Amino acid sequence: MVSVGVVGASGYVGGEILRLLLQHGGVDVTLATSRTMKGEYVFKAHPNLKGFTELKFTDDDPVTAASKVDLLFLSVPHGSSVKVTPEIVEMGTRLIDMTGDFRLKDPSLYPIWYGFEHPAPDLLPRFVYGLPETHREEIRNARFVANPGCIASSTIYSLLPFARSGMINDVTVVDAKTGSSASGNAANRASVYSERYNSIRPYRAAGHRHTAEIEQELSQHAGRKVKVALSAHAVNMVRGIQTTSSVFTDREVAEVDVWKIMRQTYRGEPFVRFIRDRDGVYRLPDPKITVGSNFVDIGFEIDRHTGRVVVISTIDNLIKGAAGNSVHSMNLMLGFPETQGLSTIPLHPA
Amino acid sequence: MVSVGVVGASGYVGGEILRLLLQHGGVDVTLATSRTMKGEYVFKAHPNLKGFTELKFTDDDPVTAASKVDLLFLSVPHGSSVKVTPEIVEMGTRLIDMTGDFRLKDPSLYPIWYGFEHPAPDLLPRFVYGLPETHREEIRNARFVANPGCIASSTIYSLLPFARSGMINDVTVVDAKTGSSASGNAANRASVYSERYNSIRPYRAAGHRHTAEIEQELSQHAGRKVKVALSAHAVNMVRGIQTTSSVFTDREVAEVDVWKIMRQTYRGEPFVRFIRDRDGVYRLPDPKITVGSNFVDIGFEIDRHTGRVVVISTIDNLIKGAAGNSVHSMNLMLGFPETQGLSTIPLHPA
Amino acid sequence: MVSVGVVGASGYVGGEILRLLLQHGGVDVTLATSRTMKGEYVFKAHPNLKGFTELKFTDDDPVTAASKVDLLFLSVPHGSSVKVTPEIVEMGTRLIDMTGDFRLKDPSLYPIWYGFEHPAPDLLPRFVYGLPETHREEIRNARFVANPGCIASSTIYSLLPFARSGMINDVTVVDAKTGSSASGNAANRASVYSERYNSIRPYRAAGHRHTAEIEQELSQHAGRKVKVALSAHAVNMVRGIQTTSSVFTDREVAEVDVWKIMRQTYRGEPFVRFIRDRDGVYRLPDPKITVGSNFVDIGFEIDRHTGRVVVISTIDNLIKGAAGNSVHSMNLMLGFPETQGLSTIPLHPA
Amino acid sequence: MVSVGVVGASGYVGGEILRLLLQHGGVDVTLATSRTMKGEYVFKAHPNLKGFTELKFTDDDPVTAASKVDLLFLSVPHGSSVKVTPEIVEMGTRLIDMTGDFRLKDPSLYPIWYGFEHPAPDLLPRFVYGLPETHREEIRNARFVANPGCIASSTIYSLLPFARSGMINDVTVVDAKTGSSASGNAANRASVYSERYNSIRPYRAAGHRHTAEIEQELSQHAGRKVKVALSAHAVNMVRGIQTTSSVFTDREVAEVDVWKIMRQTYRGEPFVRFIRDRDGVYRLPDPKITVGSNFVDIGFEIDRHTGRVVVISTIDNLIKGAAGNSVHSMNLMLGFPETQGLSTIPLHPA
């Protein structure tokens, strides 16, 4: 069986990758690293895994880790990946990088959005932006994949049909609402339960990093510069992202037009659901019914009053927005059926 | 002492008016009506009031109720007020109407936003739009006040400085997040806890009624037609509204410009707080620290990338967004100090 | 493939049975009934199932339903099962009854705990109490199974080792905390989100029906009458049950003694995990890490000060406490591997 | 006006004392200390206070602080108070100690329950246990008050009528459920929102420190040794404590008996409400309707099956369980009306 490893496996994304891999059936998880938990069982960090694995954390550095497996997931802080990837790339081990270090193609964007000069700009073209719905064939042939950011992927799914069809206008307003798991398990005043519960925290009213990759990907499909005005809020829940996008269209569009571009864009996609109903409780996408799955749920409403289409999408930030999507890429890279290990039905109610 | 009554007192807004009046000190609550709970103690509907009043619900119809008190709060479903107000207006009893029936000045807007032809268009000019910060003197002299909608007031507070200064552009995008209490205490599938918990429900992606009153009020101040693209979401909490508005400005604005119009607009206002900090957990308005008070908290961020100002405001939907604001109007109408009964410090953490 | 059906499939338990069966791989779900939703897609009631089935609800009565399948799950209100089971029993279709109608062996207990005289006492011995860990062989050979109550099963798992070993005293105090899904999806004032959120509702301080089946099962194992003083609270979450039991022991017991009876009782059980750690966040069972799985997590603490063992167990009320357990029984009855369809790793964090 | 100060004012209890004092009307808050936030506005730690005070934190040590005010609240970690109180006692400044350092009368209990040898056992008799309902006259005349623990006070309120009447048996089982604010604002893995949300954490299944003060106070009233088997759980909410107590009585008791001892014990008490209703949503005490007030809500149910009375009480842990109760003591010590600053109506729904 193929052996895979996870560097940075004690974080939430790392834990979610482990969960999916342990249920995958086609790969062997042989390595999980954590600098702080060396020697401990992985279920000490991820109590849900108790009973499913006896694996223990090692403190292998990323390069050593890469030398021990066929494919490596790198789940480290932004800016840390680029310090070790050059060596791994040279080694040639298949790599899925969960950070933002190789998502942007234009190195000049790194100082603007990430605050650092990219130290290895020549490597940027060697990484594929790992969104299977838009880069499927490239991922299949890739050795190095940069997994998209969670808000980025939810937004791109919403806007892609409009970008592709040329319907999108210059600036699209995106309001993102995220669960707490998107900010990791670090303990600080902002993450204390008593401060976070019942809160709607506008943690990034403007200037969110994911803006850059959203614009990069959408502009590619639109054939011209697309701009996104993104505001991100942390809401009172653990999992899930919802993005509400206001797409201003030049001409008036009808429902049938939107359905058409939606279907054209996502025909046959195993992980895209359209949620749009005239009645009932779940008339539009809601993390409530998406969380726990690798789905992106998409719906829309037309607002003639202001000439916009409101497009709403939701994902589980740790699955479709991170671990699930990276396993999807792994499936493509290693030749597994695309949906292997990713077809769990979400829980309801939960 | 002045005697006041509440029609529709078993609902959440009615209960909140009772709570504030019972702590007010200057008025005597002599009447609380409920069609379904006649003869029951009001604390049966509002268990928090236990120990504070022995008042019981009557089933007086609104007109009879108006004949028994000096000032009446009318907290009934939209469309029900207009059926009884003509008689009350004739009677002359001071009236604060919590519904949308008299908020709009232009009768032609009712079919569009409320779905009914307004049956008493001649009465519309007799009602003052009850937002003290913009209609203080009119309210002082008014007998009939139309209390603003909750999302409307949060949005107006955000955008008013921009409207007044002429900075606002044609279309402003507003994303609203509300707690469950905004939709009342009716039991239906959508309000069942198991369905509502952990949810972000886009219950009105476009076409929200409050759009009309927001545009009416802002246009008045801007001196031209202002348009608002409002999307409303129900999030996982009971109280509070947050609105995130993207104001696209024609010219580039600096922080100092925004501060200037904010201060000009709200100088001396007792219930407006500016929340904007460089560090800490609460850098921008969050319902977490507003709920339980009559404050509107306002903050902003400038987004040069897309040429917008992101303005965020939060209120407690049942207080500043309904009951508290109506008591503020009552204070003005009856000559009490403005802040009487409205200065409670919110709880934190809660 | 074996065909199975679910009567009462629009409720939460019914929906959860459908979810598990659709992922089971060994059975064919051919029938799902709902009196109120006839003709609608099952995903209209259970939005999580969208994309996994095109099945529609029928309004077949239970007896007709039983005639169309190899095995039937009956998920109807307490007291409704017994009206139709005599005919189904005669027909001989394999039946798993989710109600309390056939859990008690002694018919005289029905008037006391359920408020009705049992109309078919002769059928009581034909049903097996469907707790696989205690009635495995009987279930294997059974045609008719009465699935345990959710609080009952959590409590029984906690106390079984003490009952078997004779360690248990006359009265054991059990404090139960349940999520909202345990009370179904009916809309009423008590289930309204605004009333239920942030609440700890002691909905059955004494007299909970599950007391009867707990005492029946434990007494059987203890060889004498065991009494349980159960108090049940609804807490602020959707899924999960935790029971905290105070077992007063005659003699002083040591940790090693408790471990010994725990291990003896649960050796080899696929769905029992012991959760007991010296440090870390999850030192004892917590629904947080159990929900979404078919596990019962058990832990304990010895309280020398009062001579008791505090035993804590948690389950997902809809899985191990209902649907999952019934599918476990189905696996036994139909000869599938016990764990088929039941080995999903729970999500964390969620 | 009387000047008061708070040592340890950046914690949750300290902040709540500040909130109550700022609304009190009879005292002047002249000092708030914090070692970590010296020089910062108190609203930086307690954002709810913004707009109500311009006070800044000092880093005065407790003894210096005591020299500057008429009455001092000491809100520091357990074990820290006793290091500074000897000097303050000598100075004679009125002191309300929020820690457990002077709650127990018997110094031999400190090593057992708190893990340290009490360094100033001679001072123990000089402190009054600050529960106004049981020590009112002593508090009135006291200079030094030891404020009760939050779970302790909720439990004592429940059991006091039974202790006084001699109805209580040897061991009473108490199940406590607390909100997160009871464990303070320290950031650590256990307090991270993603780990704490949706959880029921049995953080002290046995051996909770408050056991000692509960037994001390109840035994005093019962005239014999009373034992309490306490298990404490942290549930998914920020504020509130509920204790469910199983009082086993020697003889059978009727409802009327329980009502009688309840009324005898709490006649005229301004902060005790009885919550017991035949129908409706709030039939027994629920933190939902207590939080935000200084009430203790008490209710009960008789369980003939096991010969116990189930007594349920709820408080707001930060108010009646800490700050509110200490302000109540302050009112008694300084001759204010007992309820001054403590009569706020709680919010509902919230």
Short mmCIF file of N, CA and C in Angstrom, two decimals, chain A residues 5-12 14-19 21-22 29-34 37-59 185, chain C residues 273 277 282 289 345 348, chain D residues 189 195:
data_model
loop_
_atom_site.label_atom_id
_atom_site.label_comp_id
_atom_site.label_asym_id
_atom_site.label_seq_id
_atom_site.Cartn_x
_atom_site.Cartn_y
_atom_site.Cartn_z
N GLY A 5 2.32 10.43 4.95
CA GLY A 5 2.65 11.03 6.24
C GLY A 5 2.06 12.42 6.35
N VAL A 6 1.92 12.87 7.58
CA VAL A 6 1.39 14.21 7.83
C VAL A 6 2.36 14.96 8.73
N VAL A 7 2.88 16.06 8.25
CA VAL A 7 3.72 16.92 9.08
C VAL A 7 2.84 18.01 9.69
N GLY A 8 2.94 18.20 10.98
CA GLY A 8 2.07 19.15 11.67
C GLY A 8 0.74 18.50 11.98
N ALA A 9 0.82 17.26 12.48
CA ALA A 9 -0.38 16.43 12.58
C ALA A 9 -1.15 16.64 13.87
N SER A 10 -0.68 17.51 14.76
CA SER A 10 -1.42 17.71 15.99
C SER A 10 -2.41 18.89 15.91
N GLY A 11 -2.38 19.59 14.79
CA GLY A 11 -3.35 20.67 14.58
C GLY A 11 -4.68 20.12 14.08
N TYR A 12 -5.64 21.01 13.94
CA TYR A 12 -6.97 20.56 13.50
C TYR A 12 -6.97 20.05 12.06
N GLY A 14 -4.35 18.85 10.42
CA GLY A 14 -3.61 17.59 10.45
C GLY A 14 -4.46 16.45 10.98
N GLY A 15 -5.20 16.72 12.02
CA GLY A 15 -6.05 15.69 12.61
C GLY A 15 -7.14 15.24 11.66
N GLU A 16 -7.65 16.19 10.90
CA GLU A 16 -8.72 15.86 9.96
C GLU A 16 -8.17 15.04 8.79
N ILE A 17 -6.96 15.36 8.37
CA ILE A 17 -6.33 14.53 7.33
C ILE A 17 -6.16 13.11 7.84
N LEU A 18 -5.68 12.98 9.07
CA LEU A 18 -5.52 11.64 9.66
C LEU A 18 -6.85 10.91 9.68
N ARG A 19 -7.90 11.58 10.13
CA ARG A 19 -9.22 10.94 10.20
C ARG A 19 -9.64 10.39 8.84
N LEU A 21 -7.71 9.76 6.22
CA LEU A 21 -6.81 8.72 5.72
C LEU A 21 -7.05 7.39 6.42
N LEU A 22 -7.35 7.44 7.71
CA LEU A 22 -7.58 6.20 8.45
C LEU A 22 -8.83 5.47 7.97
N VAL A 29 -1.12 5.15 6.69
CA VAL A 29 -0.57 6.33 7.37
C VAL A 29 0.58 5.85 8.24
N THR A 30 1.77 6.20 7.83
CA THR A 30 2.94 5.65 8.53
C THR A 30 3.64 6.68 9.39
N LEU A 31 3.25 7.93 9.27
CA LEU A 31 4.00 8.96 9.95
C LEU A 31 3.13 10.18 10.23
N ALA A 32 3.22 10.65 11.48
CA ALA A 32 2.51 11.87 11.87
C ALA A 32 3.44 12.63 12.79
N THR A 33 3.80 13.83 12.42
CA THR A 33 4.77 14.55 13.24
C THR A 33 4.12 15.68 14.04
N SER A 34 4.73 15.95 15.17
CA SER A 34 4.33 17.08 15.99
C SER A 34 5.53 17.45 16.85
N MET A 37 4.34 17.18 20.66
CA MET A 37 3.73 15.99 21.24
C MET A 37 4.47 14.70 20.89
N LYS A 38 5.73 14.82 20.59
CA LYS A 38 6.54 13.65 20.23
C LYS A 38 6.34 12.50 21.22
N GLY A 39 6.09 11.33 20.69
CA GLY A 39 5.99 10.16 21.54
C GLY A 39 4.59 9.90 22.06
N GLU A 40 3.72 10.85 21.91
CA GLU A 40 2.34 10.65 22.38
C GLU A 40 1.51 9.98 21.28
N TYR A 41 0.47 9.29 21.72
CA TYR A 41 -0.48 8.74 20.75
C TYR A 41 -1.18 9.88 20.02
N VAL A 42 -1.45 9.70 18.75
CA VAL A 42 -2.16 10.77 18.02
C VAL A 42 -3.55 10.99 18.61
N PHE A 43 -4.12 9.96 19.25
CA PHE A 43 -5.45 10.18 19.81
C PHE A 43 -5.42 11.05 21.07
N LYS A 44 -4.23 11.34 21.55
CA LYS A 44 -4.12 12.30 22.65
C LYS A 44 -4.45 13.71 22.15
N ALA A 45 -4.04 14.01 20.93
CA ALA A 45 -4.38 15.31 20.34
C ALA A 45 -5.76 15.27 19.71
N HIS A 46 -6.12 14.12 19.18
CA HIS A 46 -7.38 13.98 18.44
C HIS A 46 -8.21 12.86 19.07
N PRO A 47 -8.93 13.20 20.13
CA PRO A 47 -9.58 12.15 20.92
C PRO A 47 -10.61 11.34 20.14
N ASN A 48 -11.09 11.89 19.04
CA ASN A 48 -12.02 11.13 18.19
C ASN A 48 -11.36 9.92 17.55
N LEU A 49 -10.03 9.93 17.45
CA LEU A 49 -9.33 8.81 16.80
C LEU A 49 -9.10 7.63 17.72
N LYS A 50 -9.45 7.81 18.98
CA LYS A 50 -9.23 6.71 19.92
C LYS A 50 -10.00 5.47 19.47
N GLY A 51 -9.28 4.36 19.38
CA GLY A 51 -9.89 3.12 18.93
C GLY A 51 -9.67 2.86 17.46
N PHE A 52 -9.09 3.83 16.75
CA PHE A 52 -8.89 3.67 15.32
C PHE A 52 -7.42 3.58 14.91
N THR A 53 -6.54 3.99 15.81
CA THR A 53 -5.12 3.92 15.46
C THR A 53 -4.27 3.93 16.72
N GLU A 54 -3.13 3.27 16.63
CA GLU A 54 -2.16 3.29 17.71
C GLU A 54 -0.92 4.09 17.32
N LEU A 55 -1.04 4.84 16.24
CA LEU A 55 0.07 5.66 15.76
C LEU A 55 0.50 6.68 16.82
N LYS A 56 1.81 6.94 16.88
CA LYS A 56 2.33 7.97 17.77
C LYS A 56 3.02 9.07 16.98
N PHE A 57 3.01 10.25 17.55
CA PHE A 57 3.70 11.37 16.91
C PHE A 57 5.22 11.18 16.96
N THR A 58 5.86 11.54 15.88
CA THR A 58 7.31 11.66 15.89
C THR A 58 7.64 13.15 15.75
N ASP A 59 8.92 13.47 15.93
CA ASP A 59 9.29 14.86 15.67
C ASP A 59 10.21 14.99 14.47
N ASN A 185 -6.06 25.48 16.98
CA ASN A 185 -6.28 25.14 18.38
C ASN A 185 -5.38 25.89 19.36
N ARG C 273 -15.66 2.05 24.50
CA ARG C 273 -14.32 2.61 24.74
C ARG C 273 -14.23 3.06 26.20
N ASP C 277 -8.21 9.40 31.70
CA ASP C 277 -6.84 9.84 31.50
C ASP C 277 -6.44 10.73 32.67
N TYR C 282 -9.70 15.67 27.72
CA TYR C 282 -10.76 14.65 27.72
C TYR C 282 -10.38 13.51 28.67
N ILE C 289 -16.69 14.01 22.01
CA ILE C 289 -15.84 13.09 21.25
C ILE C 289 -16.52 11.76 20.96
N ILE C 345 -15.57 7.22 12.08
CA ILE C 345 -14.84 7.97 13.10
C ILE C 345 -15.59 9.27 13.37
N HIS C 348 -13.90 15.71 15.03
CA HIS C 348 -13.38 16.54 16.11
C HIS C 348 -12.48 17.60 15.54
N ARG D 189 -5.48 25.00 26.72
CA ARG D 189 -6.11 24.06 25.79
C ARG D 189 -7.54 23.76 26.19
N GLU D 195 -12.73 23.38 21.65
CA GLU D 195 -12.72 22.20 22.51
C GLU D 195 -13.87 22.22 23.52
#
